[in-house]
Coordinates of C-alpha atoms in Angstrom, one line a residue:
M187 CA 26.5 -53.3 -96.3
S188 CA 25.8 -50.3 -98.4
H189 CA 26.4 -46.8 -97.2
R190 CA 25.3 -43.4 -98.2
R191 CA 24.6 -39.9 -97.1
R192 CA 22.1 -37.5 -98.5
P193 CA 21.9 -33.8 -97.8
A194 CA 18.8 -31.7 -97.1
V195 CA 17.9 -28.4 -98.8
R196 CA 14.6 -26.9 -97.9
G197 CA 12.6 -23.8 -98.4
G198 CA 11.0 -22.4 -101.5
R199 CA 10.7 -19.2 -103.5
P200 CA 9.2 -18.3 -106.9
L201 CA 11.2 -19.5 -109.8
L202 CA 12.3 -16.1 -111.1
A203 CA 13.5 -15.0 -107.8
L204 CA 15.4 -18.2 -107.3
L205 CA 17.3 -17.8 -110.5
L206 CA 18.8 -14.7 -108.9
S207 CA 19.0 -16.0 -105.4
A208 CA 21.5 -17.9 -103.3
F209 CA 22.5 -21.4 -104.3
L210 CA 21.2 -23.8 -101.7
L211 CA 23.8 -26.5 -101.4
V212 CA 23.8 -29.6 -99.4
G213 CA 26.0 -31.4 -97.0
V214 CA 26.2 -35.0 -96.2
C215 CA 24.6 -37.5 -93.8
A216 CA 26.0 -40.6 -92.2
A217 CA 25.6 -44.1 -93.4
T218 CA 22.2 -44.3 -91.7
G219 CA 20.8 -41.9 -94.3
I220 CA 20.0 -39.2 -91.8
A221 CA 20.3 -35.7 -93.4
W222 CA 22.7 -33.4 -91.6
D223 CA 24.4 -30.1 -91.9
P224 CA 28.2 -30.0 -92.2
L225 CA 28.1 -26.2 -91.9
S226 CA 26.5 -26.1 -88.5
A227 CA 28.7 -29.0 -87.5
G228 CA 31.8 -27.1 -88.4
A229 CA 30.6 -23.9 -86.8
E230 CA 30.1 -25.6 -83.5
G231 CA 33.8 -26.3 -83.3
S232 CA 34.2 -29.1 -80.8
R233 CA 30.9 -30.8 -81.4
S234 CA 31.6 -34.3 -82.5
A235 CA 28.3 -35.2 -84.2
P236 CA 26.6 -33.3 -87.0
A237 CA 23.4 -31.5 -86.5
V238 CA 20.3 -33.2 -87.8
D239 CA 17.6 -31.5 -89.9
V240 CA 19.1 -28.0 -89.8
P241 CA 18.5 -26.1 -93.0
W242 CA 21.5 -24.2 -94.3
S243 CA 22.4 -22.3 -97.4
A244 CA 25.7 -21.7 -99.1
G245 CA 26.8 -20.2 -102.4
P246 CA 26.8 -16.8 -104.0
S247 CA 25.0 -14.0 -102.2
D248 CA 21.4 -13.0 -102.7
A249 CA 22.3 -9.7 -104.3
P250 CA 20.2 -9.2 -107.4
G251 CA 21.7 -8.9 -110.8
P252 CA 24.0 -11.1 -112.8
A253 CA 26.6 -13.1 -111.0
S254 CA 30.0 -11.5 -111.0
S255 CA 33.5 -12.0 -109.7
P256 CA 34.2 -11.0 -106.1
P257 CA 35.6 -7.6 -105.3
A258 CA 39.3 -7.1 -106.0
T259 CA 40.0 -6.9 -102.3
T260 CA 39.1 -10.6 -101.8
P261 CA 42.5 -12.4 -101.2
P262 CA 43.3 -15.3 -103.3
P263 CA 43.1 -18.7 -101.5
T264 CA 46.4 -20.2 -100.6
K265 CA 45.3 -23.3 -98.6
G266 CA 43.8 -26.7 -99.1
A267 CA 42.9 -28.1 -102.4
A268 CA 42.7 -24.6 -103.8
A269 CA 46.4 -24.1 -103.3
K270 CA 47.1 -26.9 -105.7
G271 CA 45.6 -24.7 -108.4
N272 CA 45.5 -25.6 -112.0
P273 CA 49.1 -26.2 -113.1
K274 CA 48.3 -26.8 -116.7
G275 CA 45.6 -24.2 -117.0
A276 CA 43.1 -26.9 -118.0
T277 CA 39.6 -25.9 -118.9
D278 CA 36.5 -27.6 -120.2
T279 CA 35.5 -26.0 -123.4
G280 CA 32.6 -28.4 -124.0
A281 CA 34.1 -29.5 -127.3
E282 CA 33.5 -33.0 -128.7
R283 CA 35.9 -35.6 -127.4
P284 CA 39.1 -35.2 -129.5
T285 CA 40.2 -37.8 -132.0
G286 CA 42.6 -40.2 -130.4
A287 CA 41.5 -39.5 -126.8
L288 CA 40.7 -43.2 -126.2
P289 CA 42.7 -46.4 -126.7
F290 CA 39.9 -47.6 -129.0
D291 CA 37.5 -46.2 -131.5
M292 CA 34.2 -45.4 -129.8
P293 CA 31.1 -46.8 -131.5
Q294 CA 28.7 -44.4 -132.9
P295 CA 25.7 -43.5 -130.7
A296 CA 23.3 -45.4 -132.9
A297 CA 25.3 -48.6 -132.3
L298 CA 25.1 -48.2 -128.6
R299 CA 21.4 -47.3 -128.5
S300 CA 19.9 -49.9 -130.8
G301 CA 19.4 -53.7 -130.7
E302 CA 20.7 -55.6 -127.7
A303 CA 23.1 -52.8 -126.9
G304 CA 20.2 -50.4 -126.5
K305 CA 18.7 -52.5 -123.8
K306 CA 21.8 -52.3 -121.6
L307 CA 21.4 -48.8 -120.2
V308 CA 24.1 -46.7 -118.4
F309 CA 23.1 -43.7 -116.2
A310 CA 25.2 -41.4 -114.2
H311 CA 23.9 -40.1 -110.8
Y312 CA 23.5 -36.3 -111.2
F313 CA 23.9 -34.2 -108.0
T314 CA 22.4 -30.8 -108.4
P315 CA 24.4 -28.8 -105.8
Y316 CA 27.6 -29.0 -107.9
P317 CA 27.0 -27.8 -111.5
L318 CA 29.9 -26.6 -113.7
S319 CA 29.8 -23.2 -112.2
L320 CA 28.1 -21.6 -109.2
D321 CA 28.5 -18.0 -110.1
N322 CA 29.7 -17.7 -113.7
A323 CA 33.0 -16.3 -112.5
S324 CA 36.6 -17.1 -113.6
A325 CA 37.8 -20.3 -112.0
D326 CA 40.9 -18.7 -110.4
N327 CA 38.6 -16.8 -107.9
D328 CA 35.1 -18.3 -108.3
Y329 CA 32.9 -19.7 -105.6
Y330 CA 34.4 -23.2 -105.8
T331 CA 37.9 -21.9 -105.4
R332 CA 37.2 -19.2 -102.7
N333 CA 34.8 -21.1 -100.6
Y334 CA 34.7 -24.8 -101.2
L335 CA 38.4 -25.8 -101.9
N336 CA 39.7 -23.3 -99.3
P337 CA 39.6 -24.2 -95.6
D338 CA 38.9 -20.6 -94.8
G339 CA 36.0 -20.3 -97.2
E340 CA 32.5 -19.4 -96.2
S341 CA 33.9 -17.6 -93.1
G342 CA 35.6 -20.7 -91.9
K343 CA 32.5 -22.9 -91.8
H344 CA 34.4 -25.8 -93.3
G345 CA 37.7 -25.3 -91.4
K346 CA 37.1 -28.2 -89.1
Y347 CA 37.6 -30.7 -92.0
G348 CA 39.9 -28.6 -94.2
G349 CA 37.4 -27.3 -96.6
L350 CA 34.1 -28.7 -98.0
L351 CA 35.7 -30.2 -101.2
R352 CA 39.0 -31.5 -102.5
D353 CA 38.1 -31.3 -106.2
R354 CA 35.7 -29.4 -108.4
P355 CA 34.3 -29.5 -111.9
L356 CA 36.9 -28.9 -114.7
P357 CA 36.7 -25.1 -115.0
V358 CA 34.6 -23.5 -117.6
A359 CA 34.9 -19.9 -119.0
P360 CA 32.2 -17.4 -117.9
K361 CA 29.3 -17.3 -120.4
S362 CA 26.9 -14.6 -121.5
G363 CA 23.1 -15.1 -121.5
D364 CA 21.6 -18.1 -119.7
W365 CA 24.8 -19.5 -118.5
E366 CA 23.3 -22.1 -116.1
F367 CA 21.2 -23.6 -118.9
A368 CA 24.2 -23.6 -121.3
N369 CA 26.4 -25.3 -118.7
L370 CA 23.8 -28.0 -118.1
Q371 CA 23.7 -28.6 -121.9
Q372 CA 27.4 -29.0 -121.9
E373 CA 27.2 -31.6 -119.1
V374 CA 24.7 -33.6 -121.2
R375 CA 26.9 -33.4 -124.2
T376 CA 29.9 -34.6 -122.2
A377 CA 28.0 -37.6 -120.8
R378 CA 26.5 -38.5 -124.2
A379 CA 30.0 -38.4 -125.8
A380 CA 31.1 -40.9 -123.2
G381 CA 28.3 -43.3 -124.3
I382 CA 26.1 -42.6 -121.2
D383 CA 22.4 -43.0 -121.9
G384 CA 21.2 -40.5 -119.3
F385 CA 21.3 -39.1 -115.8
T386 CA 19.7 -40.4 -112.6
L387 CA 18.5 -37.1 -111.2
D388 CA 18.8 -36.9 -107.4
L389 CA 15.7 -35.0 -106.3
L390 CA 16.9 -33.3 -103.1
S391 CA 13.9 -31.0 -102.6
L392 CA 10.6 -30.1 -104.1
S393 CA 11.2 -26.3 -104.1
G394 CA 14.2 -24.0 -104.1
K395 CA 17.4 -23.9 -106.2
N396 CA 17.9 -27.7 -106.5
W397 CA 14.3 -28.1 -107.7
D398 CA 14.8 -25.4 -110.2
R399 CA 18.0 -26.9 -111.5
S400 CA 16.3 -30.3 -111.8
N401 CA 13.7 -28.7 -114.1
L402 CA 16.4 -26.9 -116.0
L403 CA 18.3 -30.2 -116.5
M404 CA 15.2 -31.9 -117.9
A405 CA 15.0 -29.1 -120.5
A406 CA 18.7 -29.1 -121.2
A407 CA 18.7 -32.8 -121.9
R408 CA 15.7 -32.5 -124.3
S409 CA 17.4 -29.6 -126.2
V410 CA 20.7 -31.4 -126.7
D411 CA 19.5 -34.9 -127.5
P412 CA 15.9 -36.2 -127.3
A413 CA 17.4 -39.7 -126.7
F414 CA 19.3 -38.7 -123.6
K415 CA 17.0 -39.6 -120.7
I416 CA 16.6 -38.5 -117.1
M417 CA 15.6 -41.1 -114.5
L418 CA 13.8 -39.5 -111.6
M419 CA 15.4 -40.5 -108.2
P420 CA 13.5 -38.9 -105.2
D421 CA 16.0 -38.8 -102.4
M422 CA 14.2 -40.1 -99.3
T423 CA 17.0 -39.0 -97.0
S424 CA 16.5 -35.4 -98.0
L425 CA 12.8 -35.0 -99.0
K426 CA 10.8 -34.2 -95.9
T427 CA 7.2 -34.8 -97.1
D428 CA 5.1 -37.6 -95.6
D429 CA 2.3 -36.9 -98.0
P430 CA 2.3 -39.4 -101.0
G431 CA 0.3 -36.9 -103.0
V432 CA 2.9 -34.2 -102.6
L433 CA 5.6 -36.4 -104.0
A434 CA 3.4 -37.7 -106.8
E435 CA 2.6 -34.2 -107.8
A436 CA 6.3 -33.3 -108.0
I437 CA 7.1 -36.5 -110.0
A438 CA 4.2 -35.7 -112.4
T439 CA 5.6 -32.2 -112.9
L440 CA 9.0 -33.5 -114.0
A441 CA 7.4 -36.3 -116.0
D442 CA 5.8 -33.7 -118.3
A443 CA 9.2 -33.3 -119.9
S444 CA 9.9 -35.6 -122.8
S445 CA 13.4 -36.3 -121.4
A446 CA 11.9 -38.2 -118.4
H447 CA 13.0 -41.8 -118.7
R448 CA 10.2 -44.2 -119.7
L449 CA 10.2 -47.9 -120.7
P450 CA 9.3 -48.8 -124.3
D451 CA 5.7 -49.5 -123.0
G452 CA 5.4 -45.9 -121.8
R453 CA 5.8 -46.5 -118.0
L454 CA 7.7 -43.8 -116.2
V455 CA 10.7 -45.1 -114.3
V456 CA 10.9 -43.9 -110.7
S457 CA 13.9 -45.0 -108.7
P458 CA 13.8 -43.5 -105.2
F459 CA 17.1 -43.3 -103.3
K460 CA 16.9 -45.2 -99.9
A461 CA 13.4 -46.5 -100.8
E462 CA 13.2 -48.3 -97.5
E463 CA 12.8 -45.0 -95.8
K464 CA 9.1 -45.3 -96.6
S465 CA 6.9 -48.4 -96.4
V466 CA 5.6 -50.5 -99.3
A467 CA 2.1 -49.2 -98.5
W468 CA 3.3 -45.6 -98.8
W469 CA 4.9 -46.2 -102.1
T470 CA 1.9 -48.1 -103.3
E471 CA -0.1 -45.0 -102.6
V472 CA 2.3 -42.8 -104.6
I473 CA 2.1 -45.2 -107.5
G474 CA -1.7 -45.2 -107.3
I475 CA -2.0 -41.4 -107.2
L476 CA 0.3 -41.1 -110.2
K477 CA -2.0 -43.3 -112.2
A478 CA -5.4 -42.1 -110.9
E479 CA -4.8 -38.4 -110.7
H480 CA -2.0 -37.9 -113.3
G481 CA -2.5 -40.7 -115.8
I482 CA 1.1 -41.9 -115.3
R483 CA 1.9 -45.6 -115.2
T484 CA 5.0 -46.3 -113.2
A485 CA 7.9 -48.7 -113.4
F486 CA 9.2 -48.7 -109.8
V487 CA 12.9 -49.4 -109.4
P488 CA 13.8 -48.8 -105.7
L489 CA 17.4 -48.2 -104.7
F490 CA 18.1 -49.6 -101.3
L491 CA 20.9 -49.0 -98.8
D492 CA 20.2 -52.6 -97.6
F493 CA 19.0 -54.6 -100.6
G494 CA 19.0 -57.9 -98.7
A495 CA 16.8 -56.7 -95.9
H496 CA 14.1 -55.1 -98.1
S497 CA 13.9 -56.7 -101.5
G498 CA 11.4 -59.3 -100.6
E499 CA 8.8 -56.9 -99.2
F500 CA 9.1 -54.5 -102.2
A501 CA 9.1 -57.2 -104.9
A502 CA 5.3 -57.0 -105.6
I503 CA 5.4 -53.3 -106.6
S504 CA 8.8 -53.2 -108.3
H505 CA 10.0 -53.5 -111.9
G506 CA 13.6 -53.8 -110.7
F507 CA 16.1 -53.1 -107.9
S508 CA 19.3 -51.3 -107.2
E509 CA 21.7 -50.6 -104.3
W510 CA 24.2 -47.9 -103.6
G511 CA 27.1 -50.3 -103.4
S512 CA 30.6 -50.4 -101.9
R513 CA 33.3 -48.0 -102.9
S514 CA 36.3 -50.2 -102.4
Y515 CA 37.6 -52.9 -104.8
V516 CA 37.4 -55.6 -102.1
G517 CA 34.1 -57.2 -101.2
Q518 CA 32.4 -56.7 -104.6
E519 CA 31.4 -60.4 -104.7
S520 CA 28.1 -59.5 -103.0
S521 CA 27.0 -57.9 -106.1
T522 CA 26.9 -61.3 -107.9
R523 CA 24.4 -62.5 -105.2
D524 CA 22.3 -59.3 -105.6
V525 CA 22.0 -59.7 -109.3
Q526 CA 21.0 -63.3 -109.0
R527 CA 18.4 -62.5 -106.3
A528 CA 16.9 -59.8 -108.4
H529 CA 16.8 -61.9 -111.6
G530 CA 15.4 -64.8 -109.5
M531 CA 12.4 -62.6 -108.7
G532 CA 12.0 -61.7 -112.3
K533 CA 13.3 -58.2 -111.8
I534 CA 15.9 -56.1 -113.6
W535 CA 19.0 -55.0 -111.7
M536 CA 20.8 -51.6 -111.9
Q537 CA 24.4 -52.2 -110.8
P538 CA 26.4 -49.4 -109.0
V539 CA 29.7 -48.6 -110.6
S540 CA 32.1 -46.3 -108.7
V541 CA 35.6 -44.9 -108.8
Q542 CA 36.3 -43.8 -105.2
D543 CA 34.9 -42.2 -102.1
A544 CA 36.5 -39.7 -99.7
R545 CA 34.3 -37.5 -97.5
P546 CA 36.2 -34.9 -95.5
N547 CA 33.1 -33.5 -93.7
Q548 CA 32.1 -37.0 -92.5
G549 CA 35.7 -38.0 -91.6
I550 CA 35.6 -41.2 -93.6
Y551 CA 37.0 -42.7 -96.8
D552 CA 37.3 -45.9 -98.8
E553 CA 40.6 -47.3 -100.2
A554 CA 39.9 -47.2 -103.9
G555 CA 43.2 -48.7 -104.9
N556 CA 43.9 -46.2 -107.7
T557 CA 41.6 -47.4 -110.5
A558 CA 41.0 -50.9 -108.9
T559 CA 37.5 -50.0 -107.7
L560 CA 36.5 -48.6 -111.1
R561 CA 37.7 -51.7 -112.8
A562 CA 36.2 -54.1 -110.2
T563 CA 32.8 -52.6 -110.2
W564 CA 32.6 -52.5 -114.0
T565 CA 33.7 -56.1 -114.1
R566 CA 30.9 -57.1 -111.8
A567 CA 28.3 -55.3 -113.9
I568 CA 29.6 -57.0 -117.0
E569 CA 30.2 -60.5 -115.7
D570 CA 27.1 -60.8 -113.5
G571 CA 24.7 -59.7 -116.2
A572 CA 23.4 -56.5 -114.8
D573 CA 20.6 -54.9 -116.9
W574 CA 21.4 -51.3 -116.2
V575 CA 24.4 -49.5 -114.6
Q576 CA 24.4 -46.4 -112.4
L577 CA 27.7 -44.5 -112.2
T578 CA 27.8 -43.3 -108.6
T579 CA 28.3 -40.5 -109.1
W580 CA 28.5 -38.0 -112.0
N581 CA 29.3 -35.0 -109.8
D582 CA 29.0 -35.4 -106.1
Y583 CA 32.3 -33.7 -105.1
S584 CA 31.5 -33.8 -101.4
E585 CA 31.9 -37.6 -101.7
G586 CA 34.9 -37.4 -104.0
S587 CA 33.0 -39.9 -106.2
Q588 CA 32.8 -38.0 -109.4
F589 CA 33.2 -39.5 -112.9
A590 CA 32.6 -36.1 -114.6
P591 CA 35.7 -34.2 -115.9
S592 CA 37.2 -32.5 -112.9
L593 CA 40.1 -30.2 -112.0
H594 CA 42.3 -33.0 -110.5
N595 CA 41.2 -35.9 -112.7
G596 CA 40.6 -34.3 -116.1
H597 CA 38.7 -36.8 -118.2
A598 CA 40.6 -39.9 -117.1
Y599 CA 37.9 -41.7 -115.2
L600 CA 35.2 -40.9 -117.8
D601 CA 37.5 -42.1 -120.6
L602 CA 38.2 -45.3 -118.8
T603 CA 34.4 -45.8 -118.3
S604 CA 33.8 -45.5 -122.0
Y605 CA 35.9 -48.6 -122.6
Y606 CA 34.0 -50.8 -120.1
L607 CA 30.7 -49.3 -121.0
T608 CA 31.3 -50.4 -124.6
K609 CA 31.8 -54.0 -123.5
F610 CA 28.8 -53.8 -121.2
K611 CA 26.5 -52.7 -124.0
T612 CA 27.8 -54.5 -127.0
G613 CA 29.1 -57.7 -125.3
S614 CA 32.5 -57.4 -127.0
W615 CA 35.7 -55.9 -125.8
P616 CA 36.8 -53.0 -127.9
K617 CA 39.9 -53.4 -130.0
I618 CA 42.8 -51.4 -128.7
V619 CA 44.1 -49.3 -131.7
R620 CA 46.3 -46.8 -130.0
D621 CA 48.7 -46.8 -127.0
T622 CA 47.1 -45.0 -124.0
L623 CA 48.4 -44.6 -120.5
Y624 CA 46.4 -43.7 -117.3
L625 CA 48.4 -42.5 -114.3
S626 CA 46.9 -42.2 -110.8
A627 CA 48.2 -41.4 -107.4
R628 CA 47.4 -39.5 -104.2
T629 CA 49.2 -36.2 -103.5
Q630 CA 50.0 -37.3 -100.0
F631 CA 50.7 -40.5 -98.1
A632 CA 47.7 -42.2 -96.5
H633 CA 48.9 -41.7 -93.0
A634 CA 50.1 -38.1 -93.3
D635 CA 49.0 -36.0 -90.4
P636 CA 47.7 -32.6 -91.6
T637 CA 49.6 -29.7 -90.1
G638 CA 46.9 -27.1 -90.5
D639 CA 43.8 -26.3 -88.4
Q640 CA 41.9 -29.4 -89.5
S641 CA 40.5 -31.2 -86.5
L642 CA 38.4 -33.8 -88.2
V643 CA 40.4 -36.2 -90.3
M644 CA 39.2 -39.1 -92.4
S645 CA 39.5 -42.6 -91.3
L646 CA 39.1 -45.8 -93.2
R647 CA 35.5 -47.2 -93.5
K648 CA 35.0 -50.6 -92.1
G649 CA 35.1 -53.3 -94.8
S650 CA 37.4 -51.3 -97.0
A651 CA 40.7 -52.5 -98.4
P652 CA 43.7 -51.3 -96.3
P653 CA 45.2 -48.0 -97.2
R654 CA 48.1 -48.1 -99.7
D655 CA 50.6 -45.6 -101.1
R656 CA 51.0 -46.5 -104.7
V657 CA 51.3 -44.9 -108.1
E658 CA 49.4 -46.9 -110.8
V659 CA 50.3 -47.0 -114.4
L660 CA 47.4 -48.5 -116.3
S661 CA 48.4 -49.2 -119.8
F662 CA 46.3 -50.0 -122.9
L663 CA 48.8 -51.1 -125.6
T664 CA 48.5 -52.3 -129.1
G665 CA 51.5 -54.5 -128.6
P666 CA 54.1 -55.3 -126.0
G667 CA 56.2 -52.3 -125.0
V668 CA 58.5 -50.9 -122.3
V669 CA 56.9 -48.4 -120.0
R670 CA 59.5 -46.1 -118.4
T671 CA 58.4 -44.3 -115.2
T672 CA 59.6 -41.5 -113.0
V673 CA 58.0 -41.2 -109.5
G674 CA 59.7 -38.4 -107.6
S675 CA 63.4 -39.0 -108.0
A676 CA 62.9 -42.8 -108.6
Q677 CA 63.2 -43.9 -112.2
D678 CA 62.2 -47.4 -113.3
S679 CA 60.8 -49.4 -116.3
H680 CA 58.6 -52.4 -116.8
E681 CA 57.6 -54.7 -119.7
A682 CA 53.9 -54.3 -120.4
P683 CA 52.0 -56.7 -122.6
A684 CA 49.5 -56.0 -125.3
G685 CA 46.1 -55.1 -123.9
I686 CA 45.4 -53.8 -120.4
H687 CA 48.1 -54.0 -117.7
S688 CA 48.2 -52.4 -114.2
E689 CA 51.6 -51.7 -112.7
L690 CA 51.9 -50.5 -109.1
L691 CA 54.9 -48.4 -108.0
P692 CA 55.8 -47.1 -104.5
L693 CA 54.6 -43.5 -104.0
K694 CA 57.4 -41.0 -103.6
A695 CA 57.5 -37.3 -102.9
G696 CA 57.3 -35.3 -106.1
T697 CA 55.5 -35.6 -109.4
S698 CA 55.0 -38.7 -111.6
E699 CA 55.2 -39.5 -115.3
A700 CA 55.3 -42.5 -117.6
H701 CA 55.9 -43.1 -121.3
V702 CA 55.9 -46.0 -123.7
V703 CA 59.0 -47.0 -125.6
R704 CA 58.7 -49.5 -128.5
G705 CA 61.4 -50.2 -131.0
G706 CA 63.6 -47.5 -129.4
K707 CA 61.0 -44.8 -130.1
A708 CA 58.9 -43.0 -127.5
A709 CA 55.2 -43.2 -127.9
A710 CA 52.3 -42.3 -125.5
K711 CA 53.3 -40.2 -122.5
V712 CA 51.4 -39.1 -119.4
E713 CA 52.3 -36.7 -116.6
L714 CA 50.6 -36.2 -113.2
P715 CA 51.6 -32.7 -112.4
Y716 CA 50.3 -32.6 -108.8
R717 CA 53.2 -33.1 -106.4
A718 CA 53.0 -35.8 -103.6
D719 CA 54.3 -34.8 -100.2
H720 CA 54.9 -36.3 -96.8
T721 CA 54.0 -33.0 -95.0
V722 CA 50.6 -31.6 -95.9
E723 CA 48.4 -28.8 -94.5
V724 CA 45.1 -30.4 -95.4
Q725 CA 44.2 -34.1 -95.6
D726 CA 43.3 -35.1 -99.2
L727 CA 42.8 -38.9 -99.8
Q728 CA 41.4 -38.8 -103.3
Y729 CA 43.3 -40.3 -106.1
Y730 CA 44.3 -37.8 -108.8
A731 CA 44.5 -39.1 -112.4
A732 CA 45.7 -38.2 -115.8
T733 CA 45.6 -39.7 -119.3
S734 CA 48.0 -39.6 -122.2
G735 CA 45.0 -39.5 -124.6
R736 CA 44.4 -35.8 -123.9
E737 CA 46.4 -32.7 -123.8
P738 CA 46.9 -31.4 -120.3

């Protein structure tokens, strides 16, 4: 059974004012798809259930003028994920992927976009509330650090669950001029360099900051690479219109951009999230209005939270199907059945590929098994013959599901994705030409009880793999070698074969590192600088990751 939440952000203002106004950010809803407000839930203290349909805003203040750093009197955060800081001072400069970052040589974009490879499309789910920067301030004291990673942020609204987020985008330096547009361009370049064909754009609202950022992303994609496409994904757990004409008008507005994803025959691809929220008759009316009033022919690719229950009724109006999918490495066999069902109806299938899921403000998480979920979901997409892939997600940090370069994962998950993406698109496994290690672990033990003021703790989602406390060394080697490891005070070594090998080690208190030794000489080396502890103030069940292919 799939699960998902979607936040609601409502209210609208003129575009110019919105560019100077508060960022309207979103929370998360339960697996039922009901939009809810984590801020009001936290503010109510002892209330056990989130409020439904309560608008809220968060982000920099409404004060006019360019965004700036907070006053010097603002104390630096010392709690939660913010307290972990940035031990290596990592930043995202937006530069091209460095030579030698990957264990293989990435094919040129033309090779991935032409012929049969060009028919296998890979999109990443873009979540507008969490761009690279919220206020164009330095990362040591910007809005993410002060208010989202800090349990005391936003006047304690997120204290109940230890802070809104546990990770954030890899910090970027403040920019002059139109910094929001420049940052969106940078995200497009990063995705393109990884081999991704485009973004699925989560349309959370039809006005307000998220709507403006959606339009800005369409323009940013066009300016960076005309071949990078944006698939429109109206979010039916967040959009509150019952008028098919209103949604059709919004879709048509975005479809004016050349970056909107269309099939070779010119049909605009529309892939609503939780399509079953509206009836087939309702969607038929949207499709009809798009054609009659806007001259837009549509390829409808609904994404369901329950594909099995709704695919049959939607088949007549659909070009293809998708589902949100499971975020644990167990139970992925159902995707084989889903692909077969879609293909049996003559429809394409967009396969969800994920890395992990941990939602503090919902009090729930999946056991991802280090990189096991990433590898398992990619394997299903490859072996089951999916037509398209959706990485779920590019940047939804409130789910902890991001593939995008982040403070605590660097580029590790995105670099791994490039390897499997190449196989998915070309049909051939890339040749490993340089030793590369990926190291992943949590910074706390799964059953650690937070000592701070957090009252809502995450519990394992039903159907997930059981929790485990392991460090994983995932090696990509050109030939057999010895991998020497240090986990806390425990030193060990293991023989790793040529190719891909996963070695699991018991998690110990302290930091972890691994390096390859071949012929008595040290080769690739990776360090995970974030310390694991038994005693923690805030619960953080995301896996942190690092790669030897990049400088810290």
